[in-house]
């Protein structure tokens, strides 16, 4: 009877017929040594180690093909390469689109929808290329496993606290460094210049999916394996914030990136991060729509300026209380969560 177990380095399945529990095996996928666990299960599958041994006996070891499994991809150089790849693809897609739109002269909402769509395509292609570079199964890099329903309450409470607090932080910055009308106009075109359905489909549905696949899927996994979870969460949050211009929004985007990374690490799933991202994007759009009457595709500078002045102080205090309560609640439930198998 063959034994089946998982390589502790690349997390792929190993099947052997001749090794016993406690003996050391060499993974045929990543060639790293890994012990046969005591609880290895019986399997009727074709042994993978035996095939590697046979190939080695039949021809010199130097001729045995090296597997292309890189479970710790990307490191910091790889992250820089991924960001550069994203920029190149986005430029290649967006520049011709802008030229064509300048000729056709469609409404501003159509221009914004098209540019955002091609930007998301570039991000999705970058994420998929990063996945292929790891050599791992799709769901190993993009874990979409379910998580305990008991976590939904603390996650939502924490998210609400962060969203309320971050708006006030930006409002305080606006009071210290008042933005120009040109700055507000540019951000208006970038953030709420899309059409109504463009805002729903691209901003609320597709953007969270593509961005989480890249930042909390490919990047967070590789950086966690190399440098540990705290540094990995911080680095991906900074890159996430830098990708959301203009830069004065960084104080409100950075905490969201940290929160989403923390959820991913402590639950072992991308689903909480995707859900939180969807709710965050929705909150920004619906805040302007319901409170200040700015609809997607419309411009109202006085109302937009009022949005970034931030809520009243008592709302900020409420946001901090929700944030603290959500974190405390999350820690209370942490033992029930699945640890991130980086």
CSV table of C-alpha atoms in Angstrom, one decimal:
chain,number,residue,atom,x,y,z
A,1,UNK,CA,0.0,0.0,0.0
A,2,UNK,CA,1.4,3.4,-1.0
A,3,UNK,CA,1.4,6.3,1.4
A,4,UNK,CA,0.1,9.8,0.5
A,5,UNK,CA,1.2,13.0,2.3
A,6,UNK,CA,1.8,16.7,1.6
A,7,UNK,CA,5.2,18.3,1.0
A,8,UNK,CA,5.9,20.9,3.7
A,9,UNK,CA,7.7,23.2,1.2
A,10,UNK,CA,5.5,23.3,-1.9
A,11,UNK,CA,2.3,21.8,-0.3
A,12,UNK,CA,1.8,19.4,-3.3
A,13,UNK,CA,0.9,15.8,-2.8
A,14,UNK,CA,3.6,13.1,-2.6
A,15,UNK,CA,2.9,9.4,-3.0
A,16,UNK,CA,5.5,6.7,-2.1
A,17,UNK,CA,5.4,2.9,-1.9
A,18,UNK,CA,8.7,2.1,-0.3
A,19,UNK,CA,9.3,4.8,2.4
A,20,UNK,CA,7.9,4.4,5.9
A,21,UNK,CA,6.6,7.0,8.4
A,22,UNK,CA,9.6,8.9,9.9
A,23,UNK,CA,11.9,8.4,6.9
A,24,UNK,CA,12.9,11.4,4.8
A,25,UNK,CA,11.7,11.8,1.3
A,26,UNK,CA,12.7,14.2,-1.4
A,27,UNK,CA,9.7,15.9,-3.0
A,28,UNK,CA,9.6,15.1,-6.8
A,29,UNK,CA,8.0,18.5,-7.4
A,30,UNK,CA,10.3,21.0,-5.6
A,31,UNK,CA,13.2,18.5,-4.8
A,32,UNK,CA,13.2,19.7,-1.1
A,33,UNK,CA,13.6,17.1,1.7
A,34,UNK,CA,10.5,16.4,3.7
A,35,UNK,CA,9.8,13.7,6.3
A,36,UNK,CA,7.0,11.1,5.8
A,37,UNK,CA,4.6,12.0,8.6
A,38,UNK,CA,3.3,9.4,11.1
A,39,UNK,CA,-0.3,10.1,10.0
A,40,UNK,CA,0.4,9.6,6.3
A,41,UNK,CA,-2.7,8.0,4.7
A,42,UNK,CA,-2.8,5.0,2.4
A,43,UNK,CA,-3.3,5.6,-1.2
A,44,UNK,CA,-3.9,3.6,-4.4
A,45,UNK,CA,-2.5,6.4,-6.6
A,46,UNK,CA,0.6,5.9,-8.8
A,47,UNK,CA,3.6,6.8,-6.6
A,48,UNK,CA,5.3,10.0,-7.6
A,49,UNK,CA,8.6,9.4,-5.8
A,50,UNK,CA,9.1,6.0,-7.5
A,51,UNK,CA,8.8,7.7,-10.9
A,52,UNK,CA,11.5,10.2,-10.0
A,53,UNK,CA,13.8,7.4,-8.8
A,54,UNK,CA,13.2,5.4,-12.0
A,55,UNK,CA,14.0,8.5,-14.1
A,56,UNK,CA,17.2,9.0,-12.1
A,57,UNK,CA,18.3,5.4,-12.6
A,58,UNK,CA,17.7,5.4,-16.3
A,59,UNK,CA,19.6,8.6,-17.0
A,60,UNK,CA,22.1,10.9,-15.2
A,61,UNK,CA,20.8,13.0,-12.4
A,62,UNK,CA,21.9,16.2,-14.3
A,63,UNK,CA,19.4,15.3,-17.1
A,64,UNK,CA,16.4,15.1,-14.7
A,65,UNK,CA,14.3,18.2,-15.4
A,66,UNK,CA,14.1,20.6,-12.5
A,67,UNK,CA,10.5,21.3,-11.4
A,68,UNK,CA,9.3,24.8,-11.7
A,69,UNK,CA,7.6,25.1,-8.3
A,70,UNK,CA,8.4,28.4,-6.5
A,71,UNK,CA,6.2,28.5,-3.5
A,72,UNK,CA,8.0,31.6,-2.1
A,73,UNK,CA,7.5,33.7,-5.2
A,74,UNK,CA,7.6,36.7,-5.2
A,75,UNK,CA,10.2,38.3,-3.0
A,76,UNK,CA,10.8,42.0,-3.1
A,77,UNK,CA,12.5,41.9,-6.6
A,78,UNK,CA,9.6,39.8,-7.8
A,79,UNK,CA,7.1,42.3,-6.5
A,80,UNK,CA,8.9,45.1,-8.2
A,81,UNK,CA,8.8,43.1,-11.4
A,82,UNK,CA,5.1,42.5,-11.1
A,83,UNK,CA,4.4,46.2,-10.5
A,84,UNK,CA,6.5,47.0,-13.6
A,85,UNK,CA,4.7,44.4,-15.6
A,86,UNK,CA,1.3,45.9,-14.6
A,87,UNK,CA,2.4,49.4,-15.6
A,88,UNK,CA,3.7,48.2,-19.0
A,89,UNK,CA,0.5,46.3,-19.8
A,90,UNK,CA,-1.7,49.1,-18.6
A,91,UNK,CA,0.2,51.6,-20.7
A,92,UNK,CA,0.0,49.4,-23.8
A,93,UNK,CA,-3.8,49.0,-23.3
A,94,UNK,CA,-4.8,52.5,-22.1
A,95,UNK,CA,-2.8,54.7,-24.4
A,96,UNK,CA,-4.4,53.4,-27.7
A,97,UNK,CA,-7.8,53.6,-25.9
A,98,UNK,CA,-7.3,57.2,-25.0
A,99,UNK,CA,-6.3,58.1,-28.6
A,100,UNK,CA,-9.3,56.3,-30.0
A,101,UNK,CA,-11.6,58.0,-27.4
A,102,UNK,CA,-10.1,61.4,-28.3
A,103,UNK,CA,-11.3,60.8,-31.9
A,104,UNK,CA,-14.7,59.5,-31.0
A,105,UNK,CA,-15.3,62.0,-28.2
A,106,UNK,CA,-17.7,60.0,-26.1
A,107,UNK,CA,-19.1,61.2,-22.8
A,108,UNK,CA,-16.7,61.4,-19.8
A,109,UNK,CA,-18.3,58.4,-18.1
A,110,UNK,CA,-17.6,56.2,-21.1
A,111,UNK,CA,-13.9,57.4,-21.1
A,112,UNK,CA,-13.6,56.6,-17.5
A,113,UNK,CA,-15.3,53.2,-17.8
A,114,UNK,CA,-13.0,52.2,-20.6
A,115,UNK,CA,-9.8,53.3,-18.9
A,116,UNK,CA,-10.8,51.6,-15.6
A,117,UNK,CA,-11.7,48.4,-17.5
A,118,UNK,CA,-8.4,48.1,-19.3
A,119,UNK,CA,-6.5,48.9,-16.0
A,120,UNK,CA,-8.3,46.0,-14.3
A,121,UNK,CA,-7.5,43.7,-17.3
A,122,UNK,CA,-3.8,44.6,-16.8
A,123,UNK,CA,-4.0,43.8,-13.1
A,124,UNK,CA,-5.7,40.5,-13.7
A,125,UNK,CA,-3.2,39.5,-16.3
A,126,UNK,CA,-0.4,40.4,-13.9
A,127,UNK,CA,-1.9,38.4,-11.1
A,128,UNK,CA,-2.4,35.3,-13.4
A,129,UNK,CA,1.2,35.6,-14.6
A,130,UNK,CA,2.4,35.7,-11.0
A,131,UNK,CA,0.4,32.6,-10.2
A,132,UNK,CA,2.0,30.8,-13.1
A,133,UNK,CA,5.4,31.8,-11.8
A,134,UNK,CA,4.8,30.0,-8.5
A,135,UNK,CA,4.0,26.7,-10.3
A,136,UNK,CA,1.4,26.0,-7.6
A,137,UNK,CA,-2.3,25.0,-8.1
A,138,UNK,CA,-4.7,27.9,-8.6
A,139,UNK,CA,-6.4,27.6,-5.2
A,140,UNK,CA,-3.1,27.4,-3.4
A,141,UNK,CA,-2.2,30.9,-4.5
A,142,UNK,CA,-5.8,32.2,-4.5
A,143,UNK,CA,-7.4,30.4,-1.5
A,144,UNK,CA,-11.1,30.8,-1.7
A,145,UNK,CA,-12.0,28.5,1.2
A,146,UNK,CA,-14.9,29.3,3.4
A,147,UNK,CA,-14.4,30.8,6.9
A,148,UNK,CA,-16.4,30.6,10.1
A,149,UNK,CA,-19.7,32.7,10.0
A,150,UNK,CA,-18.7,33.7,13.5
A,151,UNK,CA,-16.1,36.0,12.0
A,152,UNK,CA,-18.5,38.0,9.9
A,153,UNK,CA,-19.6,40.2,12.8
A,154,UNK,CA,-16.1,41.3,14.0
A,155,UNK,CA,-14.9,41.7,10.4
A,156,UNK,CA,-17.8,44.0,9.4
A,157,UNK,CA,-17.5,46.0,12.7
A,158,UNK,CA,-13.8,46.5,12.1
A,159,UNK,CA,-14.4,47.6,8.5
A,160,UNK,CA,-17.0,50.1,9.5
A,161,UNK,CA,-14.7,51.6,12.1
A,162,UNK,CA,-11.8,51.9,9.6
A,163,UNK,CA,-14.0,53.5,6.9
A,164,UNK,CA,-15.4,56.1,9.3
A,165,UNK,CA,-12.1,56.9,10.8
A,166,UNK,CA,-10.1,57.2,7.5
A,167,UNK,CA,-12.5,59.8,6.1
A,168,UNK,CA,-11.9,62.0,9.1
A,169,UNK,CA,-8.1,61.6,8.7
A,170,UNK,CA,-8.4,62.8,5.2
A,171,UNK,CA,-10.7,65.6,6.2
A,172,UNK,CA,-8.1,66.8,8.8
A,173,UNK,CA,-5.4,66.8,6.0
A,174,UNK,CA,-7.7,68.8,3.8
A,175,UNK,CA,-8.1,71.4,6.6
A,176,UNK,CA,-4.3,71.6,7.1
A,177,UNK,CA,-3.5,71.4,3.3
A,178,UNK,CA,-6.6,72.7,1.4
A,179,UNK,CA,-6.8,71.0,-2.0
A,180,UNK,CA,-7.1,73.1,-5.1
A,181,UNK,CA,-10.1,73.1,-7.3
A,182,UNK,CA,-8.0,71.3,-10.0
A,183,UNK,CA,-7.1,68.6,-7.5
A,184,UNK,CA,-10.7,68.0,-6.6
A,185,UNK,CA,-11.7,68.0,-10.2
A,186,UNK,CA,-9.1,65.5,-11.1
A,187,UNK,CA,-10.1,63.2,-8.3
A,188,UNK,CA,-13.7,63.6,-9.1
A,189,UNK,CA,-13.0,62.4,-12.7
A,190,UNK,CA,-10.9,59.5,-11.4
A,191,UNK,CA,-13.2,58.2,-8.6
A,192,UNK,CA,-16.8,59.0,-9.5
A,193,UNK,CA,-16.5,59.9,-13.2
A,194,UNK,CA,-17.7,56.4,-14.2
A,195,UNK,CA,-21.2,55.6,-15.3
A,196,UNK,CA,-23.7,54.2,-12.8
A,197,UNK,CA,-23.3,50.6,-14.1
A,198,UNK,CA,-19.6,51.1,-14.6
A,199,UNK,CA,-19.3,52.0,-10.9
A,200,UNK,CA,-21.2,48.9,-9.9
A,201,UNK,CA,-19.5,46.4,-12.3
A,202,UNK,CA,-16.0,47.7,-12.4
A,203,UNK,CA,-15.6,49.6,-9.1
A,204,UNK,CA,-17.6,47.4,-6.8
A,205,UNK,CA,-17.3,43.9,-8.3
A,206,UNK,CA,-14.3,43.5,-10.6
A,207,UNK,CA,-11.8,45.9,-9.0
A,208,UNK,CA,-11.9,44.1,-5.6
A,209,UNK,CA,-11.5,40.7,-7.3
A,210,UNK,CA,-8.5,41.7,-9.5
A,211,UNK,CA,-6.7,43.8,-6.8
A,212,UNK,CA,-7.1,41.1,-4.1
A,213,UNK,CA,-5.8,38.4,-6.5
A,214,UNK,CA,-2.6,40.4,-7.1
A,215,UNK,CA,-2.0,42.0,-3.6
A,216,UNK,CA,-3.4,39.5,-1.1
A,217,UNK,CA,-3.1,36.5,-3.4
A,218,UNK,CA,0.2,36.4,-5.2
A,219,UNK,CA,2.2,39.1,-3.4
A,220,UNK,CA,1.1,38.5,0.2
A,221,UNK,CA,1.7,34.8,0.0
A,222,UNK,CA,5.2,35.0,-1.3
A,223,UNK,CA,6.3,37.9,1.0
A,224,UNK,CA,4.8,36.0,4.0
A,225,UNK,CA,6.9,33.0,3.3
A,226,UNK,CA,10.1,35.0,2.9
A,227,UNK,CA,9.7,37.8,5.5
A,228,UNK,CA,6.9,36.9,7.8
A,229,UNK,CA,3.3,38.1,8.0
A,230,UNK,CA,3.7,41.5,9.6
A,231,UNK,CA,6.2,42.8,7.0
A,232,UNK,CA,4.3,41.2,4.2
A,233,UNK,CA,1.0,42.8,5.3
A,234,UNK,CA,2.7,46.2,5.6
A,235,UNK,CA,4.5,46.0,2.2
A,236,UNK,CA,1.3,44.9,0.3
A,237,UNK,CA,-0.7,47.6,2.0
A,238,UNK,CA,1.8,50.3,1.0
A,239,UNK,CA,1.8,49.1,-2.6
A,240,UNK,CA,-2.0,48.9,-2.5
A,241,UNK,CA,-2.2,52.5,-1.4
A,242,UNK,CA,0.2,53.8,-4.0
A,243,UNK,CA,-1.9,52.2,-6.7
A,244,UNK,CA,-4.9,54.4,-5.7
A,245,UNK,CA,-4.0,58.0,-6.7
A,246,UNK,CA,-3.8,60.8,-5.9
A,247,UNK,CA,-1.3,60.2,-3.1
A,248,UNK,CA,-3.1,62.4,-0.5
A,249,UNK,CA,-5.6,59.5,-0.3
A,250,UNK,CA,-2.9,57.2,1.1
A,251,UNK,CA,-3.8,57.8,4.8
A,252,UNK,CA,-7.3,56.5,4.1
A,253,UNK,CA,-6.3,53.6,1.8
A,254,UNK,CA,-3.3,52.3,3.8
A,255,UNK,CA,-5.4,51.2,6.9
A,256,UNK,CA,-7.8,49.3,4.6
A,257,UNK,CA,-4.9,47.5,3.0
A,258,UNK,CA,-3.5,46.5,6.4
A,259,UNK,CA,-7.0,45.3,7.5
A,260,UNK,CA,-7.5,43.2,4.3
A,261,UNK,CA,-4.1,41.6,4.7
A,262,UNK,CA,-4.7,40.8,8.3
A,263,UNK,CA,-8.0,39.1,7.5
A,264,UNK,CA,-6.4,37.1,4.8
A,265,UNK,CA,-3.5,35.9,7.0
A,266,UNK,CA,-5.7,35.0,10.0
A,267,UNK,CA,-8.4,33.2,8.0
A,268,UNK,CA,-6.3,31.6,5.3
A,269,UNK,CA,-8.8,32.8,2.7
A,270,UNK,CA,-9.1,35.6,0.1
A,271,UNK,CA,-12.9,35.7,0.6
A,272,UNK,CA,-12.9,38.0,3.6
A,273,UNK,CA,-10.5,40.4,1.9
A,274,UNK,CA,-12.6,40.4,-1.3
A,275,UNK,CA,-15.8,41.0,0.7
A,276,UNK,CA,-14.2,43.8,2.7
A,277,UNK,CA,-12.9,45.4,-0.5
A,278,UNK,CA,-16.3,45.3,-2.1
A,279,UNK,CA,-17.9,46.9,1.0
A,280,UNK,CA,-15.2,49.6,1.2
A,281,UNK,CA,-15.6,50.6,-2.5
A,282,UNK,CA,-19.4,50.6,-2.1
A,283,UNK,CA,-19.2,52.7,1.0
A,284,UNK,CA,-17.2,55.4,-0.7
A,285,UNK,CA,-19.6,55.6,-3.7
A,286,UNK,CA,-22.8,55.4,-1.8
A,287,UNK,CA,-21.6,57.9,0.8
A,288,UNK,CA,-21.2,60.5,-1.9
A,289,UNK,CA,-24.5,59.4,-3.6
A,290,UNK,CA,-26.7,59.3,-0.5
A,291,UNK,CA,-25.3,62.1,1.7
A,292,UNK,CA,-24.0,64.6,-0.8
A,293,UNK,CA,-26.0,63.8,-4.0
A,294,UNK,CA,-23.0,63.2,-6.3
A,295,UNK,CA,-24.0,60.6,-8.8
A,296,UNK,CA,-21.5,58.6,-10.8
A,297,UNK,CA,-20.6,60.5,-13.9
A,298,UNK,CA,-21.5,63.9,-12.4
A,299,UNK,CA,-19.4,66.7,-11.0
A,300,UNK,CA,-20.3,68.8,-8.0
A,301,UNK,CA,-17.2,70.4,-6.5
A,302,UNK,CA,-18.7,72.1,-3.4
A,303,UNK,CA,-20.4,68.8,-2.4
A,304,UNK,CA,-17.2,66.8,-3.2
A,305,UNK,CA,-15.2,69.2,-1.1
A,306,UNK,CA,-17.7,68.7,1.8
A,307,UNK,CA,-17.2,64.9,1.5
A,308,UNK,CA,-13.5,65.2,2.3
A,309,UNK,CA,-14.0,67.6,5.2
A,310,UNK,CA,-14.9,64.5,7.1
A,311,UNK,CA,-17.8,63.7,9.5
A,312,UNK,CA,-18.4,65.2,12.9
A,313,UNK,CA,-16.1,64.4,15.8
A,314,UNK,CA,-18.7,62.3,17.6
A,315,UNK,CA,-18.9,60.1,14.4
A,316,UNK,CA,-15.1,59.7,14.5
A,317,UNK,CA,-15.2,58.6,18.1
A,318,UNK,CA,-17.9,56.1,17.1
A,319,UNK,CA,-15.6,54.8,14.3
A,320,UNK,CA,-12.8,54.3,16.7
A,321,UNK,CA,-15.0,52.5,19.1
A,322,UNK,CA,-16.2,50.2,16.3
A,323,UNK,CA,-12.6,49.6,15.2
A,324,UNK,CA,-11.5,48.7,18.7
A,325,UNK,CA,-14.6,46.5,19.3
A,326,UNK,CA,-14.1,44.7,16.0
A,327,UNK,CA,-10.4,44.0,16.7
A,328,UNK,CA,-11.2,42.7,20.2
A,329,UNK,CA,-14.0,40.6,18.9
A,330,UNK,CA,-11.8,39.2,16.2
A,331,UNK,CA,-9.1,38.2,18.7
A,332,UNK,CA,-11.7,36.5,20.8
A,333,UNK,CA,-12.7,34.4,17.8
A,334,UNK,CA,-9.2,33.9,16.5
A,335,UNK,CA,-8.8,30.4,17.9
A,336,UNK,CA,-11.7,29.3,15.8
A,337,UNK,CA,-10.1,30.6,12.6
A,338,UNK,CA,-7.8,28.7,10.2
A,339,UNK,CA,-4.2,29.9,10.2
A,340,UNK,CA,-2.8,31.1,6.8
A,341,UNK,CA,-0.9,28.2,5.4
A,342,UNK,CA,1.8,30.3,3.8
